[in-house]
Short mmCIF file of C-alpha atoms and ligand atoms in Angstrom, two decimals:
data_model
loop_
_atom_site.label_atom_id
_atom_site.label_comp_id
_atom_site.label_asym_id
_atom_site.label_seq_id
_atom_site.Cartn_x
_atom_site.Cartn_y
_atom_site.Cartn_z
CA MET E 1 93.81 134.09 92.30
CA ALA E 2 97.38 135.20 92.89
CA SER E 3 99.67 132.39 94.07
CA MET E 4 103.45 132.72 94.26
CA SER E 5 104.67 130.55 91.34
CA THR E 6 105.24 126.95 92.27
CA GLY E 7 106.45 126.03 88.81
CA LYS E 8 102.89 125.18 87.95
CA GLY E 9 101.55 128.60 87.16
CA ARG E 10 97.76 128.73 86.77
CA SER E 11 96.70 128.50 83.12
CA GLY E 12 94.16 130.95 81.79
CA PHE E 13 94.96 133.86 84.08
CA GLU E 14 98.44 134.82 85.14
CA LEU E 15 98.67 137.53 87.70
CA THR E 16 102.10 138.88 88.27
CA MET E 17 102.19 140.21 91.73
CA SER E 18 102.60 143.88 90.99
CA GLY E 19 103.48 144.61 94.64
CA GLY E 20 101.42 147.19 96.55
CA SER E 21 97.77 146.20 97.18
CA GLU E 22 98.02 142.86 95.32
CA ARG E 23 100.89 141.67 97.47
CA ILE E 24 99.25 142.99 100.70
CA ALA E 25 95.96 141.24 99.78
CA TRP E 26 97.86 138.01 98.98
CA TYR E 27 99.59 137.99 102.37
CA PHE E 28 96.38 139.11 104.16
CA LEU E 29 94.55 136.04 102.87
CA ARG E 30 97.24 133.79 104.27
CA VAL E 31 97.59 135.50 107.66
CA SER E 32 93.82 135.85 108.20
CA GLY E 33 93.38 132.27 106.95
CA ALA E 34 95.82 131.02 109.58
CA ALA E 35 93.92 132.96 112.27
CA LEU E 36 90.63 131.50 111.00
CA VAL E 37 91.94 127.96 111.51
CA PHE E 38 91.39 128.72 115.21
CA PHE E 39 88.36 131.04 115.06
CA ALA E 40 86.30 129.39 112.30
CA LEU E 41 87.00 125.77 113.25
CA GLY E 42 86.53 126.66 116.95
CA HIS E 43 83.16 128.27 116.22
CA MET E 44 82.04 125.43 114.02
CA PHE E 45 83.06 122.80 116.57
CA ILE E 46 80.81 124.49 119.16
CA THR E 47 77.81 125.06 116.84
CA HIS E 48 77.94 121.84 114.77
CA TYR E 49 79.64 119.20 116.99
CA LEU E 50 78.99 120.12 120.64
CA ASN E 51 75.52 121.42 119.63
CA ALA E 52 73.28 121.22 116.57
CA PRO E 53 72.57 124.59 114.82
CA SER E 54 68.89 124.49 115.89
CA GLU E 55 70.08 124.29 119.53
CA THR E 56 71.88 127.68 119.30
CA THR E 57 68.81 129.39 120.74
CA PHE E 58 68.48 132.72 122.57
CA ASN E 59 69.50 131.09 125.85
CA PHE E 60 72.62 129.62 124.18
CA VAL E 61 73.71 133.05 122.87
CA ALA E 62 72.78 134.88 126.11
CA ASP E 63 74.81 132.43 128.26
CA ARG E 64 77.78 132.77 125.91
CA TRP E 65 77.70 136.58 125.68
CA ALA E 66 77.41 136.90 129.45
CA ASN E 67 81.18 136.28 129.25
CA PRO E 68 83.08 139.20 127.59
CA LEU E 69 85.69 136.71 126.33
CA TRP E 70 83.09 135.11 124.05
CA ARG E 71 82.00 138.54 122.78
CA THR E 72 85.66 139.23 121.97
CA PHE E 73 86.05 135.81 120.30
CA ASP E 74 82.91 136.32 118.19
CA SER E 75 83.93 139.83 117.14
CA LEU E 76 87.42 138.64 116.06
CA LEU E 77 85.77 135.75 114.19
CA LEU E 78 83.38 138.19 112.50
CA ILE E 79 86.11 140.61 111.38
CA SER E 80 88.61 137.96 110.23
CA ALA E 81 86.07 135.77 108.36
CA LEU E 82 84.22 138.69 106.75
CA TRP E 83 87.31 140.57 105.51
CA HIS E 84 89.21 137.43 104.53
CA GLY E 85 86.18 136.40 102.50
CA LEU E 86 85.72 139.84 100.90
CA VAL E 87 89.41 140.16 99.98
CA GLY E 88 89.19 136.63 98.57
CA LEU E 89 86.09 137.60 96.59
CA ARG E 90 88.02 140.59 95.24
CA PHE E 91 90.47 138.15 93.62
CA THR E 92 87.56 136.06 92.34
CA LEU E 93 85.97 139.15 90.75
CA ALA E 94 89.33 140.08 89.16
CA ASP E 95 89.05 136.87 87.13
CA TYR E 96 85.61 137.64 85.74
CA VAL E 97 84.93 141.41 85.86
CA PRO E 98 86.48 143.40 82.98
CA ARG E 99 89.13 145.95 84.03
CA THR E 100 86.75 148.89 83.38
CA GLY E 101 84.22 147.59 85.92
CA ARG E 102 86.59 146.49 88.67
CA ALA E 103 86.86 149.72 90.64
CA ALA E 104 83.06 149.85 91.00
CA ALA E 105 82.87 146.14 91.90
CA TYR E 106 85.58 146.52 94.57
CA GLY E 107 83.81 149.65 95.87
CA VAL E 108 80.62 147.63 96.43
CA LEU E 109 82.66 144.95 98.26
CA TRP E 110 84.18 147.45 100.71
CA ILE E 111 80.79 149.14 101.37
CA VAL E 112 79.19 145.73 102.05
CA GLY E 113 82.14 144.94 104.31
CA LEU E 114 81.71 148.13 106.32
CA ILE E 115 77.93 147.69 106.69
CA PHE E 116 78.20 144.06 107.88
CA THR E 117 81.14 144.85 110.18
CA VAL E 118 79.08 147.57 111.89
CA LEU E 119 75.91 145.40 112.02
CA GLY E 120 77.86 142.50 113.55
CA LEU E 121 79.83 144.50 116.11
CA VAL E 122 76.76 146.53 117.18
CA THR E 123 74.83 143.25 117.67
CA ILE E 124 77.63 141.73 119.78
CA PHE E 125 78.50 144.75 121.94
CA THR E 126 75.04 146.32 122.48
CA PHE E 127 73.26 143.04 123.31
CA ASP E 128 71.00 143.72 126.34
CA GLU E 129 69.94 140.31 127.61
CA ALA E 130 67.19 141.51 129.99
CA ALA E 131 65.39 143.67 127.40
CA ALA E 132 65.72 141.04 124.66
CA ARG E 133 64.60 138.21 126.95
CA ASP E 134 61.45 140.17 127.95
CA ASN E 135 60.76 141.03 124.29
CA THR E 136 60.41 144.71 125.23
CA GLY E 137 62.32 146.06 122.18
CA PRO E 138 60.43 148.05 119.47
CA LEU E 139 60.62 145.20 116.94
CA ALA E 140 60.31 142.33 119.43
CA GLY E 141 56.86 141.37 118.17
CA GLU E 142 57.68 141.48 114.46
CA ILE E 143 57.89 137.70 113.92
CA TRP E 144 57.69 138.27 110.11
CA ILE E 145 61.33 139.48 110.32
CA GLY E 146 62.21 136.01 111.61
CA ASP E 147 60.30 134.46 108.70
CA LEU E 148 62.19 136.68 106.26
CA LEU E 149 65.55 135.40 107.51
CA GLY E 150 64.21 131.85 107.73
CA TYR E 151 63.11 131.86 104.10
CA SER E 152 66.44 133.42 103.04
CA LEU E 153 68.02 130.27 104.53
CA TYR E 154 65.72 128.25 102.25
CA ALA E 155 66.86 130.31 99.27
CA PHE E 156 70.51 129.89 100.29
CA ALA E 157 70.03 126.12 100.62
CA LEU E 158 68.42 125.91 97.16
CA VAL E 159 71.28 127.86 95.53
CA THR E 160 73.78 125.63 97.38
CA TYR E 161 72.14 122.44 96.05
CA ILE E 162 72.05 123.78 92.47
CA GLY E 163 75.70 124.90 92.83
CA VAL E 164 76.86 121.50 94.12
CA ILE E 165 75.05 119.67 91.29
CA ALA E 166 76.52 122.07 88.67
CA LEU E 167 80.02 121.62 90.14
CA ALA E 168 79.65 117.82 90.13
CA ILE E 169 78.51 117.86 86.47
CA TRP E 170 81.45 120.16 85.53
CA VAL E 171 84.00 117.92 87.24
CA LEU E 172 82.56 114.68 85.78
CA ASN E 173 82.40 116.21 82.31
CA ASN E 174 86.02 117.40 82.52
CA MET E 175 87.22 114.05 83.77
CA ARG E 176 85.28 112.22 81.04
CA ASN E 177 86.48 114.55 78.27
CA GLY E 178 89.98 115.02 79.77
CA VAL E 179 89.62 118.83 79.67
CA ALA E 180 92.56 120.63 81.28
CA THR E 181 91.26 124.13 82.02
CA ILE E 182 93.74 125.06 84.78
CA TYR E 183 96.88 123.63 86.43
CA HIS E 184 97.37 121.38 83.45
CA GLY E 185 94.18 119.51 84.49
CA ASP E 186 95.62 117.59 87.44
CA ALA E 187 94.65 117.61 91.13
CA GLY E 188 95.48 121.34 91.39
CA GLN E 189 92.57 122.09 89.07
CA TYR E 190 90.00 120.48 91.31
CA ALA E 191 91.66 121.75 94.51
CA TRP E 192 91.44 125.31 93.17
CA VAL E 193 87.82 125.08 91.96
CA LEU E 194 86.73 123.51 95.27
CA HIS E 195 88.67 126.15 97.22
CA ARG E 196 87.07 129.02 95.31
CA SER E 197 83.52 127.63 95.38
CA THR E 198 83.71 126.77 99.11
CA GLY E 199 85.25 130.16 99.94
CA VAL E 200 82.59 132.13 98.06
CA GLY E 201 79.82 129.87 99.42
CA ILE E 202 80.95 130.29 103.05
CA LEU E 203 81.17 134.07 102.56
CA PHE E 204 77.55 134.34 101.37
CA PHE E 205 76.35 132.11 104.19
CA LEU E 206 78.27 134.37 106.59
CA LEU E 207 76.35 137.45 105.33
CA VAL E 208 72.98 135.69 105.92
CA HIS E 209 74.28 134.45 109.29
CA ILE E 210 75.26 137.97 110.45
CA LEU E 211 71.70 139.11 109.65
CA ASP E 212 70.05 136.20 111.52
CA ILE E 213 72.29 136.66 114.57
CA MET E 214 71.36 140.36 114.55
CA LEU E 215 67.79 139.32 115.50
CA VAL E 216 68.98 138.23 118.96
CA GLY E 217 69.06 141.93 119.87
CA LEU E 218 65.50 142.51 118.65
CA GLY E 219 63.97 139.95 121.01
CA ARG E 220 64.01 136.34 122.17
CA ASP E 221 60.87 135.26 120.27
CA VAL E 222 61.92 136.71 116.89
CA TYR E 223 65.40 135.16 117.19
CA ASP E 224 64.24 131.72 118.37
CA HIS E 225 61.66 131.67 115.56
CA THR E 226 64.50 132.02 113.00
CA VAL E 227 66.66 129.38 114.68
CA GLU E 228 63.78 126.86 114.32
CA PHE E 229 64.36 126.98 110.54
CA TYR E 230 67.72 125.20 111.08
CA ALA E 231 65.71 122.06 112.03
CA GLU E 232 63.85 122.02 108.69
CA PRO E 233 64.60 118.86 106.59
CA PHE E 234 65.17 120.98 103.42
CA ILE E 235 67.87 123.06 105.18
CA ILE E 236 69.74 120.33 107.09
CA PRO E 237 71.75 119.03 104.05
CA MET E 238 72.94 122.63 103.45
CA GLU E 239 74.22 122.81 107.04
CA LEU E 240 76.17 119.58 106.52
CA MET E 241 77.59 120.88 103.23
CA LEU E 242 78.58 124.06 105.06
CA VAL E 243 80.53 122.00 107.61
CA GLY E 244 82.24 120.10 104.79
CA ALA E 245 82.97 123.36 102.94
CA VAL E 246 84.56 125.07 105.98
CA ILE E 247 86.68 121.98 106.75
CA TYR E 248 87.79 121.52 103.13
CA HIS E 249 88.53 125.24 102.62
CA THR E 250 90.48 125.41 105.88
CA LEU E 251 92.58 122.30 105.22
CA ASN E 252 93.20 123.31 101.61
CA GLY E 253 94.07 126.80 102.83
CA VAL E 254 96.73 125.25 105.05
CA ARG E 255 97.86 123.21 102.00
CA ILE E 256 98.18 126.42 99.93
CA ILE E 257 100.21 128.06 102.72
CA ALA E 258 102.46 124.97 102.83
CA ILE E 259 102.90 125.15 99.03
CA ASN E 260 103.71 128.87 99.19
CA PHE E 261 106.08 128.86 102.16
CA THR E 262 107.72 125.43 102.58
CA LYS E 263 110.54 123.91 100.54
CA ARG E 264 108.80 120.58 99.92
CA GLY E 265 105.31 122.05 99.50
CA PRO E 266 105.32 122.46 95.69
CA SER E 267 106.53 118.90 95.05
CA ARG E 268 103.98 117.43 97.47
CA GLU E 269 100.91 119.49 96.52
CA LYS E 270 99.11 116.54 94.89
CA ARG E 271 99.64 114.25 97.89
CA TYR E 272 98.51 117.03 100.23
CA PHE E 273 95.32 117.40 98.13
CA TRP E 274 94.32 113.74 98.62
CA TRP E 275 95.00 114.11 102.36
CA VAL E 276 92.82 117.24 102.45
CA LEU E 277 89.98 115.45 100.64
CA ALA E 278 90.13 112.35 102.86
CA LEU E 279 90.36 114.39 106.09
CA SER E 280 87.50 116.67 104.99
CA VAL E 281 85.18 113.68 104.55
CA LEU E 282 86.34 112.03 107.80
CA LEU E 283 86.01 115.19 109.91
CA THR E 284 82.57 116.05 108.50
CA ILE E 285 80.99 112.67 109.38
CA PRO E 286 80.62 113.24 113.17
CA SER E 287 78.59 116.45 112.54
CA ILE E 288 76.09 114.34 110.56
CA PHE E 289 75.45 112.20 113.66
CA VAL E 290 75.13 115.30 115.87
CA ILE E 291 72.53 116.93 113.60
CA PHE E 292 70.56 113.73 112.98
CA ALA E 293 70.57 112.89 116.71
CA ALA E 294 69.22 116.39 117.47
CA GLU E 295 66.65 116.64 114.67
CA PHE E 296 65.27 113.13 114.15
C1 HEM C 301 85.59 130.74 107.49
C2 HEM C 301 85.59 131.69 106.71
C3 HEM C 301 86.31 131.77 105.36
C4 HEM C 301 85.79 132.38 104.24
C5 HEM C 301 84.44 133.05 104.11
C6 HEM C 301 86.81 132.27 103.18
C7 HEM C 301 86.66 132.77 101.89
C8 HEM C 301 87.65 132.77 100.92
C9 HEM C 301 87.47 133.25 99.56
C10 HEM C 301 86.17 133.82 98.97
C11 HEM C 301 88.67 133.11 98.92
C12 HEM C 301 88.98 133.44 97.45
C13 HEM C 301 88.88 132.20 96.63
C14 HEM C 301 89.36 132.39 95.19
O1 HEM C 301 89.13 133.44 94.61
O2 HEM C 301 89.95 131.48 94.63
C15 HEM C 301 89.60 132.56 99.88
C16 HEM C 301 90.93 132.32 99.60
C17 HEM C 301 91.79 131.77 100.50
N1 HEM C 301 91.47 131.24 101.73
FE1 HEM C 301 89.71 131.43 102.70
N2 HEM C 301 87.93 131.60 103.66
C18 HEM C 301 87.65 131.27 104.99
C19 HEM C 301 88.48 130.57 105.83
C20 HEM C 301 89.77 130.22 105.52
C21 HEM C 301 90.63 129.46 106.40
C22 HEM C 301 90.26 128.93 107.79
C23 HEM C 301 91.84 129.31 105.76
C24 HEM C 301 93.00 128.55 106.34
C25 HEM C 301 94.22 128.71 106.10
C26 HEM C 301 91.73 130.00 104.46
C27 HEM C 301 92.75 130.12 103.53
C28 HEM C 301 92.63 130.74 102.29
C29 HEM C 301 93.75 130.96 101.37
C30 HEM C 301 95.21 130.56 101.60
C31 HEM C 301 93.22 131.61 100.25
C32 HEM C 301 94.00 132.09 99.01
C33 HEM C 301 93.95 131.05 97.96
C34 HEM C 301 94.90 131.29 96.78
O3 HEM C 301 95.69 132.20 96.77
O4 HEM C 301 94.78 130.49 95.83
N3 HEM C 301 90.45 130.53 104.34
N4 HEM C 301 88.96 132.35 101.09
#
């Protein structure tokens, strides 16, 4: 990942900002990140603090989208989160995909981006509450589609749990063996790995989420059937980890912007990291009570 040098260049992969698309992508991540502080945290506050995810039923969406302001909010959230995530993933891929394969990998990213942008905007702006509520649409009776999305949430949860365990083992191993893979092994190393893994994790959840929201247009019964999966005990820990991931990634994103653009940022990056960690834990706790109060 390209970060303007703070005197602690990242070991292992130095990317000199060659100007052009690299520099535009670097600034895009920071500008879209700043916008997402409002859109992503706003959305998550409504769906994980004021309500539990399993309460975001057809009626919840229909009431919200009756107001064009919420349709505008959700479409801006969709575009900024999706493209911020994909541009971020482009930098992630640059670290692992050999130069010969990058053009193809980036091509796949932009095609996925276009498909999910269209799917999301069509869902938001063509939503016909009356037809969907009466389940009169051609696929309204196809409950198996709801199952398909529901079980993809199971698969996503399983991958999340394996990922979190692998990350914990990696961190503990490094700490025990004193391995300094990046940023000379100090706080920056763990801040960066957590930022990347939360960013990529949120992006993949977002893709599944765009597909499950799409069902609201097919019919009330199909959509509500999928939302019931959010109350499943196997999936609830994933939802809480998602809240923690969005909060950590957001706060650390603000930390990165402070490091990049403020005079004192570079010298305070370690202190900021401990603040980010402590705040992430503190701010995630209330959502645990909300979900447990709703589900148990
Ligand atoms: C909610 C949806 C979001 C998704 C899906 C997402 C995803 C990502 C991904 C995949 C990366 C690349 C990580 C890497 O390769 O190291 C990234 C980077 C970044 N994200 Fe986000 N992010 C989101 C929200 C935010 C927010 C709210 C901020 C707040 C400022 C933010 C700030 C950043 C910054 C500054 C970077 C660049 C990091 C660097 O240069 O080291 N992101 N994001």
